[in-house]
């Protein structure tokens, strides 16, 4: 994708797809059998360009850095705007896309209250391991 350079822009990561349970198990198996590149190839067609960007902005799935927890693996595909995070412990796989957005992004809805446990965002802690392919 064009525009992957981050000069004079704030890099933002948007969620392309988030899979849990059996759907994630299939992708985790693909990673085990064929490597992370195969998972990138499998998940990238789910990126619908501007429609994906609009959905991420509307739903608040925009991050300053790749969201990941302690058990997550992060793989950035060299020369590509995509990053893959996955956790075998929690059985999920997430594909994110880097997009140069303006520093302030208007959210379509209010941020959840701190005491609203059902609306808590995914962890934004960086994983201890980042791999670049």
CSV table of N, CA and C in Angstrom, one decimal:
chain,number,residue,atom,x,y,z
A,1,UNK,N,0.8,-1.2,0.0
A,1,UNK,CA,0.0,0.0,0.0
A,1,UNK,C,0.9,1.2,0.0
A,2,UNK,N,0.5,2.2,-0.7
A,2,UNK,CA,1.2,3.5,-0.8
A,2,UNK,C,1.0,4.2,0.5
A,3,UNK,N,2.0,5.1,0.8
A,3,UNK,CA,1.9,6.0,2.0
A,3,UNK,C,2.2,5.3,3.3
A,4,UNK,N,3.1,4.3,3.3
A,4,UNK,CA,3.5,3.7,4.5
A,4,UNK,C,4.5,4.5,5.3
A,5,UNK,N,5.2,5.4,4.7
A,5,UNK,CA,6.1,6.2,5.4
A,5,UNK,C,5.4,7.1,6.4
A,6,UNK,N,6.1,7.3,7.6
A,6,UNK,CA,5.5,8.1,8.7
A,6,UNK,C,5.9,9.5,8.8
A,7,UNK,N,6.6,10.1,7.8
A,7,UNK,CA,7.1,11.4,7.9
A,7,UNK,C,5.9,12.4,8.0
A,8,UNK,N,6.0,13.3,9.0
A,8,UNK,CA,5.1,14.4,9.3
A,8,UNK,C,3.7,13.9,9.6
A,9,UNK,N,3.5,12.7,9.9
A,9,UNK,CA,2.2,12.2,10.3
A,9,UNK,C,2.3,11.4,11.6
A,10,UNK,N,1.2,11.3,12.3
A,10,UNK,CA,1.1,10.4,13.4
A,10,UNK,C,0.7,9.0,13.0
A,11,UNK,N,1.6,8.0,13.2
A,11,UNK,CA,1.2,6.7,12.8
A,11,UNK,C,0.0,6.2,13.7
A,12,UNK,N,-0.9,5.6,13.1
A,12,UNK,CA,-2.0,5.0,13.8
A,12,UNK,C,-2.2,3.6,13.3
A,13,UNK,N,-2.6,2.7,14.1
A,13,UNK,CA,-2.9,1.3,13.8
A,13,UNK,C,-4.4,1.1,13.8
A,14,UNK,N,-5.0,0.6,12.8
A,14,UNK,CA,-6.4,0.3,12.8
A,14,UNK,C,-6.6,-1.2,12.7
A,15,UNK,N,-7.7,-1.6,13.4
A,15,UNK,CA,-8.0,-3.0,13.4
A,15,UNK,C,-8.7,-3.4,12.1
A,16,UNK,N,-8.1,-4.5,11.4
A,16,UNK,CA,-8.7,-5.0,10.2
A,16,UNK,C,-9.6,-6.2,10.5
A,17,UNK,N,-9.1,-7.1,11.3
A,17,UNK,CA,-9.9,-8.3,11.7
A,17,UNK,C,-9.4,-8.8,13.0
A,18,UNK,N,-10.3,-9.3,13.8
A,18,UNK,CA,-10.0,-9.8,15.1
A,18,UNK,C,-10.8,-11.1,15.2
A,19,UNK,N,-10.1,-12.3,15.3
A,19,UNK,CA,-10.7,-13.6,15.4
A,19,UNK,C,-10.5,-14.2,16.8
A,20,UNK,N,-11.5,-14.9,17.3
A,20,UNK,CA,-11.4,-15.6,18.5
A,20,UNK,C,-11.9,-17.1,18.4
A,21,UNK,N,-11.5,-17.9,19.3
A,21,UNK,CA,-12.1,-19.3,19.4
A,21,UNK,C,-11.7,-20.1,18.2
A,22,UNK,N,-12.7,-20.8,17.6
A,22,UNK,CA,-12.4,-21.7,16.5
A,22,UNK,C,-11.9,-21.0,15.3
A,23,UNK,N,-12.3,-19.8,15.0
A,23,UNK,CA,-11.8,-19.1,13.8
A,23,UNK,C,-10.3,-18.8,14.0
A,24,UNK,N,-10.0,-18.4,15.2
A,24,UNK,CA,-8.6,-18.1,15.5
A,24,UNK,C,-7.7,-19.4,15.5
A,25,UNK,N,-8.3,-20.5,16.0
A,25,UNK,CA,-7.6,-21.7,16.0
A,25,UNK,C,-7.2,-22.1,14.6
A,26,UNK,N,-8.0,-21.9,13.7
A,26,UNK,CA,-7.7,-22.2,12.3
A,26,UNK,C,-6.4,-21.4,11.8
A,27,UNK,N,-6.4,-20.1,12.2
A,27,UNK,CA,-5.3,-19.3,11.8
A,27,UNK,C,-4.0,-19.6,12.6
A,28,UNK,N,-4.2,-19.9,13.8
A,28,UNK,CA,-3.0,-20.3,14.7
A,28,UNK,C,-2.4,-21.6,14.1
A,29,UNK,N,-3.3,-22.6,13.7
A,29,UNK,CA,-2.8,-23.8,13.0
A,29,UNK,C,-2.0,-23.5,11.7
A,30,UNK,N,-2.5,-22.5,11.0
A,30,UNK,CA,-1.9,-22.1,9.8
A,30,UNK,C,-0.5,-21.5,10.1
A,31,UNK,N,-0.4,-20.7,11.1
A,31,UNK,CA,0.9,-20.2,11.6
A,31,UNK,C,1.9,-21.3,11.9
A,32,UNK,N,1.4,-22.3,12.7
A,32,UNK,CA,2.2,-23.4,13.1
A,32,UNK,C,2.7,-24.2,11.8
A,33,UNK,N,1.8,-24.4,10.9
A,33,UNK,CA,2.2,-25.3,9.7
A,33,UNK,C,3.0,-24.5,8.7
A,34,UNK,N,2.6,-23.3,8.4
A,34,UNK,CA,3.2,-22.6,7.2
A,34,UNK,C,3.9,-21.2,7.6
A,35,UNK,N,3.8,-20.8,8.8
A,35,UNK,CA,4.5,-19.6,9.2
A,35,UNK,C,3.5,-18.4,9.2
A,36,UNK,N,4.0,-17.3,9.7
A,36,UNK,CA,3.2,-16.0,9.8
A,36,UNK,C,2.9,-15.4,8.5
A,37,UNK,N,3.8,-15.6,7.5
A,37,UNK,CA,3.5,-15.0,6.2
A,37,UNK,C,2.3,-15.6,5.6
A,38,UNK,N,2.0,-16.9,5.8
A,38,UNK,CA,0.8,-17.5,5.3
A,38,UNK,C,-0.4,-16.9,6.0
A,39,UNK,N,-0.3,-16.6,7.3
A,39,UNK,CA,-1.4,-15.9,8.0
A,39,UNK,C,-1.7,-14.5,7.5
A,40,UNK,N,-0.6,-13.8,7.1
A,40,UNK,CA,-0.8,-12.5,6.5
A,40,UNK,C,-1.6,-12.7,5.2
A,41,UNK,N,-1.1,-13.6,4.4
A,41,UNK,CA,-1.8,-13.8,3.1
A,41,UNK,C,-3.2,-14.2,3.2
A,42,UNK,N,-3.6,-15.0,4.3
A,42,UNK,CA,-4.9,-15.4,4.5
A,42,UNK,C,-5.8,-14.3,5.0
A,43,UNK,N,-5.3,-13.4,5.9
A,43,UNK,CA,-6.1,-12.4,6.5
A,43,UNK,C,-6.2,-11.1,5.7
A,44,UNK,N,-5.2,-10.8,4.9
A,44,UNK,CA,-5.2,-9.5,4.2
A,44,UNK,C,-6.4,-9.3,3.2
A,45,UNK,N,-6.9,-10.3,2.6
A,45,UNK,CA,-8.1,-10.0,1.7
A,45,UNK,C,-9.3,-9.5,2.5
A,46,UNK,N,-9.3,-9.6,3.9
A,46,UNK,CA,-10.4,-9.1,4.7
A,46,UNK,C,-10.3,-7.6,4.9
A,47,UNK,N,-9.2,-7.0,4.4
A,47,UNK,CA,-9.0,-5.5,4.5
A,47,UNK,C,-9.7,-4.9,3.3
A,48,UNK,N,-10.8,-4.2,3.6
A,48,UNK,CA,-11.6,-3.6,2.5
A,48,UNK,C,-11.3,-2.1,2.3
A,49,UNK,N,-10.0,-1.8,2.6
A,49,UNK,CA,-9.6,-0.4,2.3
A,49,UNK,C,-10.3,0.7,3.1
A,50,UNK,N,-10.9,1.6,2.4
A,50,UNK,CA,-11.6,2.7,3.1
A,50,UNK,C,-12.8,2.2,4.0
A,51,UNK,N,-13.5,1.2,3.6
A,51,UNK,CA,-14.5,0.6,4.4
A,51,UNK,C,-14.0,0.1,5.8
A,52,UNK,N,-12.8,-0.5,5.8
A,52,UNK,CA,-12.2,-1.0,7.0
A,52,UNK,C,-11.8,0.2,7.8
A,53,UNK,N,-11.2,1.2,7.2
A,53,UNK,CA,-10.8,2.4,7.9
A,53,UNK,C,-12.0,3.1,8.6
A,54,UNK,N,-13.1,3.3,7.8
A,54,UNK,CA,-14.3,3.9,8.3
A,54,UNK,C,-14.9,3.1,9.5
A,55,UNK,N,-14.9,1.8,9.4
A,55,UNK,CA,-15.4,1.0,10.5
A,55,UNK,C,-14.6,1.1,11.8
A,56,UNK,N,-13.2,1.1,11.6
A,56,UNK,CA,-12.3,1.3,12.7
A,56,UNK,C,-12.5,2.6,13.4
A,57,UNK,N,-12.7,3.7,12.6
A,57,UNK,CA,-12.9,5.0,13.2
A,57,UNK,C,-14.2,5.1,13.9
A,58,UNK,N,-15.2,4.5,13.3
A,58,UNK,CA,-16.6,4.6,13.9
A,58,UNK,C,-16.6,3.8,15.2
A,59,UNK,N,-16.0,2.7,15.3
A,59,UNK,CA,-16.0,1.8,16.4
A,59,UNK,C,-14.9,2.0,17.4
A,60,UNK,N,-14.0,3.0,17.1
A,60,UNK,CA,-12.9,3.3,18.1
A,60,UNK,C,-11.8,2.3,18.1
A,61,UNK,N,-11.6,1.5,17.0
A,61,UNK,CA,-10.5,0.6,16.9
A,61,UNK,C,-9.3,1.2,16.2
A,62,UNK,N,-8.8,2.3,16.8
A,62,UNK,CA,-7.6,3.0,16.3
A,62,UNK,C,-6.7,3.1,17.5
A,63,UNK,N,-5.4,2.8,17.2
A,63,UNK,CA,-4.4,2.7,18.3
A,63,UNK,C,-3.1,3.5,17.9
A,64,UNK,N,-2.5,4.1,18.9
A,64,UNK,CA,-1.2,4.8,18.7
A,64,UNK,C,-0.1,3.8,18.5
A,65,UNK,N,-0.2,2.6,19.0
A,65,UNK,CA,0.8,1.6,18.8
A,65,UNK,C,0.0,0.3,18.8
A,66,UNK,N,0.7,-0.8,18.4
A,66,UNK,CA,0.1,-2.1,18.2
A,66,UNK,C,-0.4,-2.6,19.6
A,67,UNK,N,-1.7,-2.8,19.7
A,67,UNK,CA,-2.2,-3.3,21.0
A,67,UNK,C,-1.9,-4.7,21.2
A,68,UNK,N,-1.3,-5.0,22.4
A,68,UNK,CA,-0.9,-6.4,22.7
A,68,UNK,C,-0.7,-6.6,24.2
A,69,UNK,N,-0.9,-7.8,24.6
A,69,UNK,CA,-0.7,-8.1,26.0
A,69,UNK,C,0.5,-8.9,26.2
A,70,UNK,N,0.8,-9.4,27.4
A,70,UNK,CA,2.0,-10.1,27.8
A,70,UNK,C,2.2,-11.4,27.1
A,71,UNK,N,1.1,-12.1,26.8
A,71,UNK,CA,1.2,-13.4,26.1
A,71,UNK,C,1.1,-13.3,24.6
A,72,UNK,N,1.0,-12.1,24.1
A,72,UNK,CA,0.9,-11.9,22.6
A,72,UNK,C,2.2,-12.0,21.9
A,73,UNK,N,2.2,-12.4,20.7
A,73,UNK,CA,3.3,-12.3,19.7
A,73,UNK,C,2.9,-11.3,18.7
A,74,UNK,N,3.9,-10.4,18.4
A,74,UNK,CA,3.6,-9.4,17.4
A,74,UNK,C,4.6,-9.6,16.3
A,75,UNK,N,4.0,-9.6,15.1
A,75,UNK,CA,4.8,-9.8,13.9
A,75,UNK,C,4.5,-8.7,12.9
A,76,UNK,N,5.5,-7.9,12.5
A,76,UNK,CA,5.3,-6.9,11.5
A,76,UNK,C,5.9,-7.4,10.2
A,77,UNK,N,5.1,-7.3,9.2
A,77,UNK,CA,5.6,-7.8,7.9
A,77,UNK,C,6.4,-6.7,7.3
A,78,UNK,N,7.7,-6.9,7.1
A,78,UNK,CA,8.6,-5.9,6.6
A,78,UNK,C,8.2,-5.3,5.3
A,79,UNK,N,8.2,-4.0,5.2
A,79,UNK,CA,7.8,-3.4,3.9
A,79,UNK,C,6.3,-3.3,3.7
A,80,UNK,N,5.5,-3.7,4.7
A,80,UNK,CA,4.1,-3.8,4.5
A,80,UNK,C,3.5,-3.0,5.7
A,81,UNK,N,2.3,-2.4,5.5
A,81,UNK,CA,1.6,-1.7,6.5
A,81,UNK,C,0.9,-2.6,7.5
A,82,UNK,N,1.0,-3.9,7.5
A,82,UNK,CA,0.3,-4.8,8.3
A,82,UNK,C,1.1,-5.3,9.5
A,83,UNK,N,0.4,-5.6,10.6
A,83,UNK,CA,1.0,-6.3,11.7
A,83,UNK,C,0.0,-7.3,12.2
A,84,UNK,N,0.6,-8.4,12.7
A,84,UNK,CA,-0.2,-9.5,13.2
A,84,UNK,C,0.1,-9.7,14.7
A,85,UNK,N,-1.0,-9.8,15.5
A,85,UNK,CA,-0.8,-10.2,16.9
A,85,UNK,C,-1.6,-11.4,17.1
A,86,UNK,N,-1.1,-12.3,18.0
A,86,UNK,CA,-1.8,-13.5,18.3
A,86,UNK,C,-1.4,-14.0,19.6
A,87,UNK,N,-2.3,-14.7,20.3
A,87,UNK,CA,-2.1,-15.4,21.6
A,87,UNK,C,-2.7,-16.8,21.5
A,88,UNK,N,-1.8,-17.7,21.7
A,88,UNK,CA,-2.3,-19.1,21.9
A,88,UNK,C,-3.0,-19.3,23.2
A,89,UNK,N,-2.5,-18.6,24.2
A,89,UNK,CA,-3.1,-18.6,25.6
A,89,UNK,C,-4.6,-18.2,25.5
A,90,UNK,N,-4.9,-17.1,24.9
A,90,UNK,CA,-6.3,-16.6,24.9
A,90,UNK,C,-7.0,-16.9,23.6
A,91,UNK,N,-6.4,-17.6,22.7
A,91,UNK,CA,-7.0,-18.1,21.4
A,91,UNK,C,-7.5,-16.9,20.6
A,92,UNK,N,-6.7,-16.0,20.2
A,92,UNK,CA,-7.1,-15.0,19.3
A,92,UNK,C,-6.0,-14.6,18.3
A,93,UNK,N,-6.4,-14.0,17.2
A,93,UNK,CA,-5.5,-13.5,16.2
A,93,UNK,C,-6.1,-12.2,15.7
A,94,UNK,N,-5.2,-11.2,15.5
A,94,UNK,CA,-5.6,-9.9,15.1
A,94,UNK,C,-4.7,-9.4,14.0
A,95,UNK,N,-5.3,-8.8,13.0
A,95,UNK,CA,-4.5,-8.2,11.9
A,95,UNK,C,-4.8,-6.7,12.0
A,96,UNK,N,-3.8,-5.9,12.0
A,96,UNK,CA,-3.9,-4.4,12.1
A,96,UNK,C,-3.2,-3.8,10.9
A,97,UNK,N,-3.6,-2.6,10.5
A,97,UNK,CA,-3.0,-1.9,9.4
A,97,UNK,C,-2.6,-0.6,9.9
A,98,UNK,N,-1.3,-0.2,9.5
A,98,UNK,CA,-0.8,1.1,9.8
A,98,UNK,C,-1.5,2.1,8.8
A,99,UNK,N,-1.9,3.3,9.4
A,99,UNK,CA,-2.5,4.3,8.5
A,99,UNK,C,-2.1,5.6,9.0
A,100,UNK,N,-1.6,6.5,8.2
A,100,UNK,CA,-1.2,7.9,8.6
A,100,UNK,C,-2.5,8.7,8.8
A,101,UNK,N,-2.8,8.9,10.1
A,101,UNK,CA,-4.0,9.7,10.4
A,101,UNK,C,-3.5,11.0,11.1
A,102,UNK,N,-4.4,12.0,11.1
A,102,UNK,CA,-4.1,13.2,11.8
A,102,UNK,C,-4.0,12.9,13.3
A,103,UNK,N,-3.2,13.6,14.1
A,103,UNK,CA,-3.1,13.3,15.5
A,103,UNK,C,-4.4,13.2,16.3
A,104,UNK,N,-5.4,14.0,16.0
A,104,UNK,CA,-6.6,14.0,16.7
A,104,UNK,C,-7.7,13.3,15.8
A,105,UNK,N,-8.3,12.2,16.3
A,105,UNK,CA,-9.3,11.5,15.5
A,105,UNK,C,-10.6,11.7,16.3
A,106,UNK,N,-11.6,12.1,15.6
A,106,UNK,CA,-12.9,12.3,16.2
A,106,UNK,C,-13.5,10.9,16.3
A,107,UNK,N,-14.0,10.6,17.5
A,107,UNK,CA,-14.7,9.3,17.7
A,107,UNK,C,-16.2,9.5,17.5
A,108,UNK,N,-16.8,8.4,17.0
A,108,UNK,CA,-18.2,8.5,16.7
A,108,UNK,C,-19.1,8.3,17.9
A,109,UNK,N,-18.5,7.7,19.0
A,109,UNK,CA,-19.2,7.5,20.2
A,109,UNK,C,-18.3,8.0,21.4
A,110,UNK,N,-18.9,8.2,22.5
A,110,UNK,CA,-18.2,8.6,23.7
A,110,UNK,C,-17.3,7.4,24.2
A,111,UNK,N,-16.2,7.7,24.8
A,111,UNK,CA,-15.4,6.7,25.4
A,111,UNK,C,-16.1,6.0,26.6
A,112,UNK,N,-15.9,4.7,26.8
A,112,UNK,CA,-16.7,4.0,27.9
A,112,UNK,C,-16.2,4.6,29.2
A,113,UNK,N,-17.2,4.5,30.2
A,113,UNK,CA,-16.8,4.9,31.5
A,113,UNK,C,-15.9,3.9,32.1
A,114,UNK,N,-15.0,4.3,33.0
A,114,UNK,CA,-14.1,3.4,33.7
A,114,UNK,C,-14.7,2.3,34.4
A,115,UNK,N,-15.9,2.5,35.0
A,115,UNK,CA,-16.6,1.4,35.7
A,115,UNK,C,-17.5,0.5,34.9
A,116,UNK,N,-17.5,0.8,33.6
A,116,UNK,CA,-18.3,0.0,32.6
A,116,UNK,C,-17.4,-1.2,32.2
A,117,UNK,N,-17.4,-2.3,32.9
A,117,UNK,CA,-16.5,-3.4,32.6
A,117,UNK,C,-16.8,-4.1,31.2
A,118,UNK,N,-18.0,-4.0,30.7
A,118,UNK,CA,-18.4,-4.6,29.5
A,118,UNK,C,-17.8,-3.8,28.3
A,119,UNK,N,-17.5,-2.6,28.5
A,119,UNK,CA,-17.0,-1.8,27.4
A,119,UNK,C,-15.5,-1.5,27.5
A,120,UNK,N,-14.8,-2.3,28.3
A,120,UNK,CA,-13.3,-2.1,28.4
A,120,UNK,C,-12.6,-2.4,27.1
A,121,UNK,N,-11.7,-1.5,26.7
A,121,UNK,CA,-10.9,-1.7,25.5
A,121,UNK,C,-9.9,-2.8,25.7
A,122,UNK,N,-9.4,-3.4,24.6
A,122,UNK,CA,-8.4,-4.4,24.7
A,122,UNK,C,-7.1,-3.8,25.2
A,123,UNK,N,-6.3,-4.6,25.8
A,123,UNK,CA,-5.1,-4.1,26.4
A,123,UNK,C,-4.2,-3.4,25.4
A,124,UNK,N,-3.6,-2.2,25.8
A,124,UNK,CA,-2.7,-1.5,24.9
A,124,UNK,C,-1.2,-1.7,25.2
A,125,UNK,N,-1.0,-2.6,26.2
A,125,UNK,CA,0.4,-2.9,26.5
A,125,UNK,C,1.1,-3.5,25.4
A,126,UNK,N,2.4,-3.2,25.2
A,126,UNK,CA,3.2,-3.8,24.1
A,126,UNK,C,3.7,-5.1,24.6
A,127,UNK,N,3.7,-6.1,23.7
A,127,UNK,CA,4.3,-7.4,24.1
A,127,UNK,C,5.8,-7.3,24.2
A,128,UNK,N,6.3,-8.2,24.9
A,128,UNK,CA,7.8,-8.2,25.1
A,128,UNK,C,8.5,-8.6,23.9
A,129,UNK,N,7.9,-9.3,22.9
A,129,UNK,CA,8.6,-9.8,21.7
A,129,UNK,C,7.9,-9.2,20.5
A,130,UNK,N,8.7,-8.6,19.6
A,130,UNK,CA,8.2,-8.1,18.3
A,130,UNK,C,9.2,-8.7,17.3
A,131,UNK,N,8.6,-9.3,16.3
A,131,UNK,CA,9.3,-10.0,15.2
A,131,UNK,C,9.0,-9.3,13.9
A,132,UNK,N,10.1,-9.0,13.1
A,132,UNK,CA,9.9,-8.4,11.8
A,132,UNK,C,10.3,-9.4,10.8
A,133,UNK,N,9.4,-9.7,9.8
A,133,UNK,CA,9.7,-10.7,8.8
A,133,UNK,C,10.4,-10.0,7.6
